[in-house]
mmCIF file of C-alpha atoms in Angstrom:
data_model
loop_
_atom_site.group_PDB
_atom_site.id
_atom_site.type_symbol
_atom_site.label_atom_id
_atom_site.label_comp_id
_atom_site.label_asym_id
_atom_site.label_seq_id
_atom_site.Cartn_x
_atom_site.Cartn_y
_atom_site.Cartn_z
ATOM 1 C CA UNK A 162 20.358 11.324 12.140
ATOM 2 C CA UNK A 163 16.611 10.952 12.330
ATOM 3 C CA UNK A 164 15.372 8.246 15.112
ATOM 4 C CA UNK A 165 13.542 6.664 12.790
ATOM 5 C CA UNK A 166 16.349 5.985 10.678
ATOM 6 C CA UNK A 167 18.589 4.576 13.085
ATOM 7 C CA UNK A 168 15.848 2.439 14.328
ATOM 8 C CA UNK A 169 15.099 1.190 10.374
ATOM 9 C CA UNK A 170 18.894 0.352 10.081
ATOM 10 C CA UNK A 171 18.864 -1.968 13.619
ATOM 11 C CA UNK A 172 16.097 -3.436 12.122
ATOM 12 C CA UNK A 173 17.793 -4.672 8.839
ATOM 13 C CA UNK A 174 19.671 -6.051 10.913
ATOM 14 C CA UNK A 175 17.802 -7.865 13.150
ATOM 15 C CA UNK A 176 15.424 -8.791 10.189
ATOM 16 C CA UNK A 177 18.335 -10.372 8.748
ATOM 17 C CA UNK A 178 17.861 -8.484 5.597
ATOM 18 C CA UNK A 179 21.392 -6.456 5.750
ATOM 19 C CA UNK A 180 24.351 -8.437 6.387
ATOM 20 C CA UNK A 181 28.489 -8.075 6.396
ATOM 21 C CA UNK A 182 30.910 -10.754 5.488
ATOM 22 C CA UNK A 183 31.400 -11.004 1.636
ATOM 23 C CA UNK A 184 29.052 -11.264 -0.927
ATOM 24 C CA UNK A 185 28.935 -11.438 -4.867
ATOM 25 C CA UNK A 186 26.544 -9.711 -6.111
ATOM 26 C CA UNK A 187 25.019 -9.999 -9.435
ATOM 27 C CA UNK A 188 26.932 -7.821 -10.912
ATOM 28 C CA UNK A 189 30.122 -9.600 -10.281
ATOM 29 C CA UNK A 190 31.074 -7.606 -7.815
ATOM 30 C CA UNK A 191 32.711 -8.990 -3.888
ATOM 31 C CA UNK A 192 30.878 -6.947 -1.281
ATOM 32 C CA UNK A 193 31.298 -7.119 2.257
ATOM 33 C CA UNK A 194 27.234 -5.989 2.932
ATOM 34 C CA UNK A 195 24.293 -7.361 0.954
ATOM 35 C CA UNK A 196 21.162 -6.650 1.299
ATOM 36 C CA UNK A 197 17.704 -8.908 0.793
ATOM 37 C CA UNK A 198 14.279 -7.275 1.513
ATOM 38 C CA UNK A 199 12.826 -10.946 0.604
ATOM 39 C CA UNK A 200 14.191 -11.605 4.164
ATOM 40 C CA UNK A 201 11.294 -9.225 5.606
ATOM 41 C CA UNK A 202 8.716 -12.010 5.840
ATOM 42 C CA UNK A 203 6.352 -11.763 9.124
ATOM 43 C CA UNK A 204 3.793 -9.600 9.668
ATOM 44 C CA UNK A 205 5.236 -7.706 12.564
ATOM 45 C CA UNK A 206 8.294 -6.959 9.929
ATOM 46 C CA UNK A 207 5.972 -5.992 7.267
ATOM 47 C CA UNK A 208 3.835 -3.513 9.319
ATOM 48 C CA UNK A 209 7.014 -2.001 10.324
ATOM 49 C CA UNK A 210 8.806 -1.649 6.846
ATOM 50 C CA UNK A 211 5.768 0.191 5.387
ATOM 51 C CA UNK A 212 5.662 2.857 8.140
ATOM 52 C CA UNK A 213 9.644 3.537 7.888
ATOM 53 C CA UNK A 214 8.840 3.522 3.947
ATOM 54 C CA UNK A 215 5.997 5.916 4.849
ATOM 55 C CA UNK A 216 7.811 8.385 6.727
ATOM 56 C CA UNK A 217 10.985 8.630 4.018
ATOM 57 C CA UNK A 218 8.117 9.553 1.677
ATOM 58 C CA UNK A 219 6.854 12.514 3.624
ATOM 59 C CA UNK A 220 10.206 13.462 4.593
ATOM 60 C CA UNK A 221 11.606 13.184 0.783
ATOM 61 C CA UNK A 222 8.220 14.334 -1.269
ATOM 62 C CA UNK A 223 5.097 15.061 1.080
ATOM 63 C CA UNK A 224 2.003 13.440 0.360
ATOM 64 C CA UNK A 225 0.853 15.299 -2.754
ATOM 65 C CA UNK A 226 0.642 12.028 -4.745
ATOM 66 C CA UNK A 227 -2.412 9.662 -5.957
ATOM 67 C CA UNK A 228 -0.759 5.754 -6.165
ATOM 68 C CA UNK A 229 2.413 4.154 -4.667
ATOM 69 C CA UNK A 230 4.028 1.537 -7.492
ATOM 70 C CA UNK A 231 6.066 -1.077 -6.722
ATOM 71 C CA UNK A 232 7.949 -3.167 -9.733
ATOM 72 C CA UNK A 233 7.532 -6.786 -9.534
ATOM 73 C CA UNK A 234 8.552 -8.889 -7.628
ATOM 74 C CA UNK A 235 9.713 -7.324 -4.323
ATOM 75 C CA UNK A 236 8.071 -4.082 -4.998
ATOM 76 C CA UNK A 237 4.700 -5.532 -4.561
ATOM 77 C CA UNK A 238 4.525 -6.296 -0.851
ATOM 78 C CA UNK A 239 6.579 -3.025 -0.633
ATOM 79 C CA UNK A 240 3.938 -0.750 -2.611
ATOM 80 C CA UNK A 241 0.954 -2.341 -0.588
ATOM 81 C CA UNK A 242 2.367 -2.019 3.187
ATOM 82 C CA UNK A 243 3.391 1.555 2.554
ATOM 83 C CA UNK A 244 0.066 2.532 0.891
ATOM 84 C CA UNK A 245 -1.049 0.830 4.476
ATOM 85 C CA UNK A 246 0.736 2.529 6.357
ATOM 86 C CA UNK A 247 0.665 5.904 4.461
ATOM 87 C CA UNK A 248 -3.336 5.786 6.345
ATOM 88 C CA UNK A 249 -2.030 4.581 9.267
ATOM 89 C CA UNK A 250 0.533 7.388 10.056
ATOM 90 C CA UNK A 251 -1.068 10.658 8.136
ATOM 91 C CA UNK A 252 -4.707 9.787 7.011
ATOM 92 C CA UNK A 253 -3.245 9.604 3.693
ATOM 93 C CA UNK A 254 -5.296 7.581 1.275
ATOM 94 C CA UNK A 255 -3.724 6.718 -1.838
ATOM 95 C CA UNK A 256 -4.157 3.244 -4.405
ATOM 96 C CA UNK A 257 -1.670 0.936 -4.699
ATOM 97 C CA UNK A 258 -0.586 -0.583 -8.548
ATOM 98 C CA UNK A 259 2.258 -3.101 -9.392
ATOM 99 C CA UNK A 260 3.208 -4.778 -12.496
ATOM 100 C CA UNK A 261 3.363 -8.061 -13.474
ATOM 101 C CA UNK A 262 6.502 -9.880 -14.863
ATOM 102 C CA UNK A 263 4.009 -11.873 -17.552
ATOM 103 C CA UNK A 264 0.899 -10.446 -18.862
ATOM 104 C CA UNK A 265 -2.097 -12.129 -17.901
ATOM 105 C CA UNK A 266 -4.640 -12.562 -20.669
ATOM 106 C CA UNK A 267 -7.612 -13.686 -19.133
ATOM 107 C CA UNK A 268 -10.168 -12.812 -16.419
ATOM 108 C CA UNK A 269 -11.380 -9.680 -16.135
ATOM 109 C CA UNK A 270 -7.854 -8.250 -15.206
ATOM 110 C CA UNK A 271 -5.936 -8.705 -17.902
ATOM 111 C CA UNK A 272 -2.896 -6.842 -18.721
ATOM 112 C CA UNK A 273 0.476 -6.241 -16.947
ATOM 113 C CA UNK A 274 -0.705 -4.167 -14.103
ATOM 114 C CA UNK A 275 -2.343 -5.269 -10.582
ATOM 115 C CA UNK A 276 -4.163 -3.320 -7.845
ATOM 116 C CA UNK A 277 -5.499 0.495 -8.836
ATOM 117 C CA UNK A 278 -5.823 1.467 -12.231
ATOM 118 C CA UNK A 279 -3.767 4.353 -13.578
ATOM 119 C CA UNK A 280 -5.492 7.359 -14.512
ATOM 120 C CA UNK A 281 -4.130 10.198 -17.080
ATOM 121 C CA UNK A 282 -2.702 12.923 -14.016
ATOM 122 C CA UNK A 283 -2.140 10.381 -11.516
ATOM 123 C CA UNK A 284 0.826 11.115 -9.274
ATOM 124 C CA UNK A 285 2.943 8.420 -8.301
ATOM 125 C CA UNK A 286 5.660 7.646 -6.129
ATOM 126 C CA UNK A 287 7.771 4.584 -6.598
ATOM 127 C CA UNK A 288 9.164 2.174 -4.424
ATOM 128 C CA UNK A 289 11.784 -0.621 -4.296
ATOM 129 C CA UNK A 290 14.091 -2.267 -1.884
ATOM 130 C CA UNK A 291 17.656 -1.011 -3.659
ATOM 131 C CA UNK A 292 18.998 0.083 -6.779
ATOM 132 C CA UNK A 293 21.674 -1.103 -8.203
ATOM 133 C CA UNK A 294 21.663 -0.513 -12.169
ATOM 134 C CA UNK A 295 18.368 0.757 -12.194
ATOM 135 C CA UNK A 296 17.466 -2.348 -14.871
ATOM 136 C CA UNK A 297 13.814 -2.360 -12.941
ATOM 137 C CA UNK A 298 13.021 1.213 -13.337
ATOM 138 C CA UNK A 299 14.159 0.855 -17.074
ATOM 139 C CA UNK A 300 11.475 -1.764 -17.433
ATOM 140 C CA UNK A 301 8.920 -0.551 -15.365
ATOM 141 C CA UNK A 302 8.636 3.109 -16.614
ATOM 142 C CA UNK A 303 8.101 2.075 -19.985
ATOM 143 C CA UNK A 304 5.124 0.056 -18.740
ATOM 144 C CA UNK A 305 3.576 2.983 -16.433
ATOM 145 C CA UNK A 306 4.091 6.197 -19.048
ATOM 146 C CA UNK A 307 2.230 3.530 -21.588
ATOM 147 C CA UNK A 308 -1.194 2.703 -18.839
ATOM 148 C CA UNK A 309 -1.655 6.356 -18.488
ATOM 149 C CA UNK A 310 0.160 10.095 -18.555
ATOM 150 C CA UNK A 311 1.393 10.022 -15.201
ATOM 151 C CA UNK A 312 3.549 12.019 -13.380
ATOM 152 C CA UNK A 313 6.517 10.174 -11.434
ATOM 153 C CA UNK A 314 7.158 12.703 -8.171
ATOM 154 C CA UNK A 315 10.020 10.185 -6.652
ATOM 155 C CA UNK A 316 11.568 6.654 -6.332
ATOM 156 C CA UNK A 317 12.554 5.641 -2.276
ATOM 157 C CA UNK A 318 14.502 2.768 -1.621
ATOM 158 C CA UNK A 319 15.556 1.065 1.347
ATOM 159 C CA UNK A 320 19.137 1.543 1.033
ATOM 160 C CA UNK A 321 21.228 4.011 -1.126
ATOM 161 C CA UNK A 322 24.806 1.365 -1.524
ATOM 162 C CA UNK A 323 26.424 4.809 -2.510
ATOM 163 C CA UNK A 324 28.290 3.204 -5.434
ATOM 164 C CA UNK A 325 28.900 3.882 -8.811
ATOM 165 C CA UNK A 326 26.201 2.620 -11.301
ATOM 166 C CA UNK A 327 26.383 1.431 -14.919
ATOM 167 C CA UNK A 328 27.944 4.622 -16.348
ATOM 168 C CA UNK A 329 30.738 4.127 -13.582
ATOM 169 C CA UNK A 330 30.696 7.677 -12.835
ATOM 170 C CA UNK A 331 27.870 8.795 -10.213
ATOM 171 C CA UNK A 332 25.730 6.254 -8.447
ATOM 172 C CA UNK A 333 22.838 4.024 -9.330
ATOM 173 C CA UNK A 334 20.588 5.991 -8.077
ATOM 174 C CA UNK A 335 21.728 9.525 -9.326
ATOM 175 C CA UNK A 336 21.905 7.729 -12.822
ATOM 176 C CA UNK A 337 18.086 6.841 -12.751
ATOM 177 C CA UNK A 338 17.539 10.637 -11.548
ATOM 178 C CA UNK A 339 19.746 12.017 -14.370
ATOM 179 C CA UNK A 340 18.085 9.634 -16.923
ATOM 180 C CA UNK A 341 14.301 10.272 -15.762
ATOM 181 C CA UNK A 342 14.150 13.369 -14.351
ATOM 182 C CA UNK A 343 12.785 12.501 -11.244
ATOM 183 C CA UNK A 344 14.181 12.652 -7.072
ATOM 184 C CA UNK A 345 15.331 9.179 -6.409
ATOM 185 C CA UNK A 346 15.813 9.009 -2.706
ATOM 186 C CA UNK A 347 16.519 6.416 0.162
ATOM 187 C CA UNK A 348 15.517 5.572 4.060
ATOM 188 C CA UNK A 349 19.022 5.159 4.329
ATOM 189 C CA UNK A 350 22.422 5.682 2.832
ATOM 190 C CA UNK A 351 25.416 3.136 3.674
ATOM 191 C CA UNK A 352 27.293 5.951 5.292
ATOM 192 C CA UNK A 353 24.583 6.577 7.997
ATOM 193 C CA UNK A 354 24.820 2.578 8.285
ATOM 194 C CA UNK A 355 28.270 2.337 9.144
ATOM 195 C CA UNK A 356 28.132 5.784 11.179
ATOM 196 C CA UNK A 357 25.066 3.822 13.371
ATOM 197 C CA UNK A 358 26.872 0.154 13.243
ATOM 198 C CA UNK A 359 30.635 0.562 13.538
ATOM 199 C CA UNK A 360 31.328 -0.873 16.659
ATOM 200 C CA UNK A 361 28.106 -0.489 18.249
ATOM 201 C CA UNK A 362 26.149 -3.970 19.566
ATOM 202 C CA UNK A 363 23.218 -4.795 17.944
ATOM 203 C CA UNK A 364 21.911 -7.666 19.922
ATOM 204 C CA UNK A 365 24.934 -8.058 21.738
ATOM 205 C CA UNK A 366 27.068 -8.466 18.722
ATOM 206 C CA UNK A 367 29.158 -5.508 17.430
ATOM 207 C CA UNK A 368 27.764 -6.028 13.591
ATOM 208 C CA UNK A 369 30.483 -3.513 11.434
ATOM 209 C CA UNK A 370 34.059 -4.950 13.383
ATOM 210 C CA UNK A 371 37.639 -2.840 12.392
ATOM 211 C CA UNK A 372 37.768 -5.866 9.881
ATOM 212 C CA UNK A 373 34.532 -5.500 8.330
ATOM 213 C CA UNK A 374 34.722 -1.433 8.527
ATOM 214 C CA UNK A 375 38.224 -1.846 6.746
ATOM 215 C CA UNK A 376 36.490 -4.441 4.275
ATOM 216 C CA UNK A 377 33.745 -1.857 3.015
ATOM 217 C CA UNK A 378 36.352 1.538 3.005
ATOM 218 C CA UNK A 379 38.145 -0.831 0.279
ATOM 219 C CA UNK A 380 35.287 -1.797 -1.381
ATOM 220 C CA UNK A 381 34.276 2.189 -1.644
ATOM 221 C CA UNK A 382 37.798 2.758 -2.561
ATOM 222 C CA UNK A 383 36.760 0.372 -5.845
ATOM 223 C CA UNK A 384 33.426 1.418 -6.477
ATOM 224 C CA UNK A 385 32.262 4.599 -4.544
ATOM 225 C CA UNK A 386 31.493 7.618 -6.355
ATOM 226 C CA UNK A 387 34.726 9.758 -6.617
ATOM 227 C CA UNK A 388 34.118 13.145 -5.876
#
């Protein structure tokens, strides 16, 4: 495993943003891990996330892309510290552009979209904290394909849960990739998690226990992907 990525998943941790006990999720489902990106909230944290965000995009798709797009809400600080760091770490300058939930009709920015505007052959890459039925990217692609005819070269998200989407048959993610036709990848998958975690310390405390190891090979049992 990559150092960066071992060093992103000790700092979900420490953030607070990825936690184990048990969780329902909004899907109804009893998870022993949930994850929160909201939880990222100082700029240390921030500065950090965008550079891990930044290298999973080079690894994953290069830089041959124009504008990073984050979906409202989360995606918003998300798209603007990796277009940050994107500079930061390769001299890569590219424009940020979010949506907004509501459109704004007045001021000179009206519309549904914030930060660059979208250009007919822009390139964009995606990015959100996790998907889990892909509901965003079903209302956000809509919204980008109607600005301008752009070209979607990937999603990254934090964390790939490995479980099976709407369709109940391959994951979240691989259903978005099936449905749109582009990569959809992750800084992380929950298998690398438990192989970093499981009964290592992470600030003295060993984070994935037997119990809570036993708690998520059930829960995959239930909801992984079955090969």
């Amino acid at each position: 495993m990559e150092q960066y990525k071992e060093e992103f998943i000790h700092f979900m941790v420490e953030s607070h943003v990825l936690r184990f006990g048990s969780f329902t999720l909004k899907s109804g489902r009893q998870s022993p891990f949930f994850m929160n990106a909201g939880a990222y909230v100082t700029g240390e944290q921030l500065h950090r996330l965008g550079k891990y965000y930044a290298q999973a995009i080079h690894d994953n798709f290069g830089l041959d892309f124009d504008v990073v797009f984050g979906p409202a809400y989360k995606g918003i600080p998300l798209a603007v510290v990796t277009a940050i760091a994107l500079q930061e770490l390769y001299g890569k300058e590219v424009r940020y552009c979010c949506n907004r939930k509501e459109v704004k009709d007045h001021g000179a920015d009206k519309g549904n979209l914030l930060g660059a505007d979208l250009h007919d052959g822009d390139r964009v890459i995606m990015v959100e904290d996790v998907t889990t039925s892909g509901k965003s990217i079903d209302e956000t692609y809509p919204i980008l394909k109607g600005a301008a005819d752009v070209e979607v070269k990937g999603l990254i998200v934090s964390l790939n849960r490995m479980e099976v989407g709407k369709g109940g048959v391959v994951t979240a993610q691989k259903e978005v990739q099936e449905k749109y036709g582009f990569p959809v990848a992750s800084i992380v998958s929950m298998a690398e998690v438990v192989e970093c975690l499981y009964n290592k310390e992470v600030e003295g405390d060993v984070v994935i226990n037997d119990d809570i190891k036993a708690a998520i090979d059930e829960y995959y049992e239930q909801y992984g992907v079955k090969e």
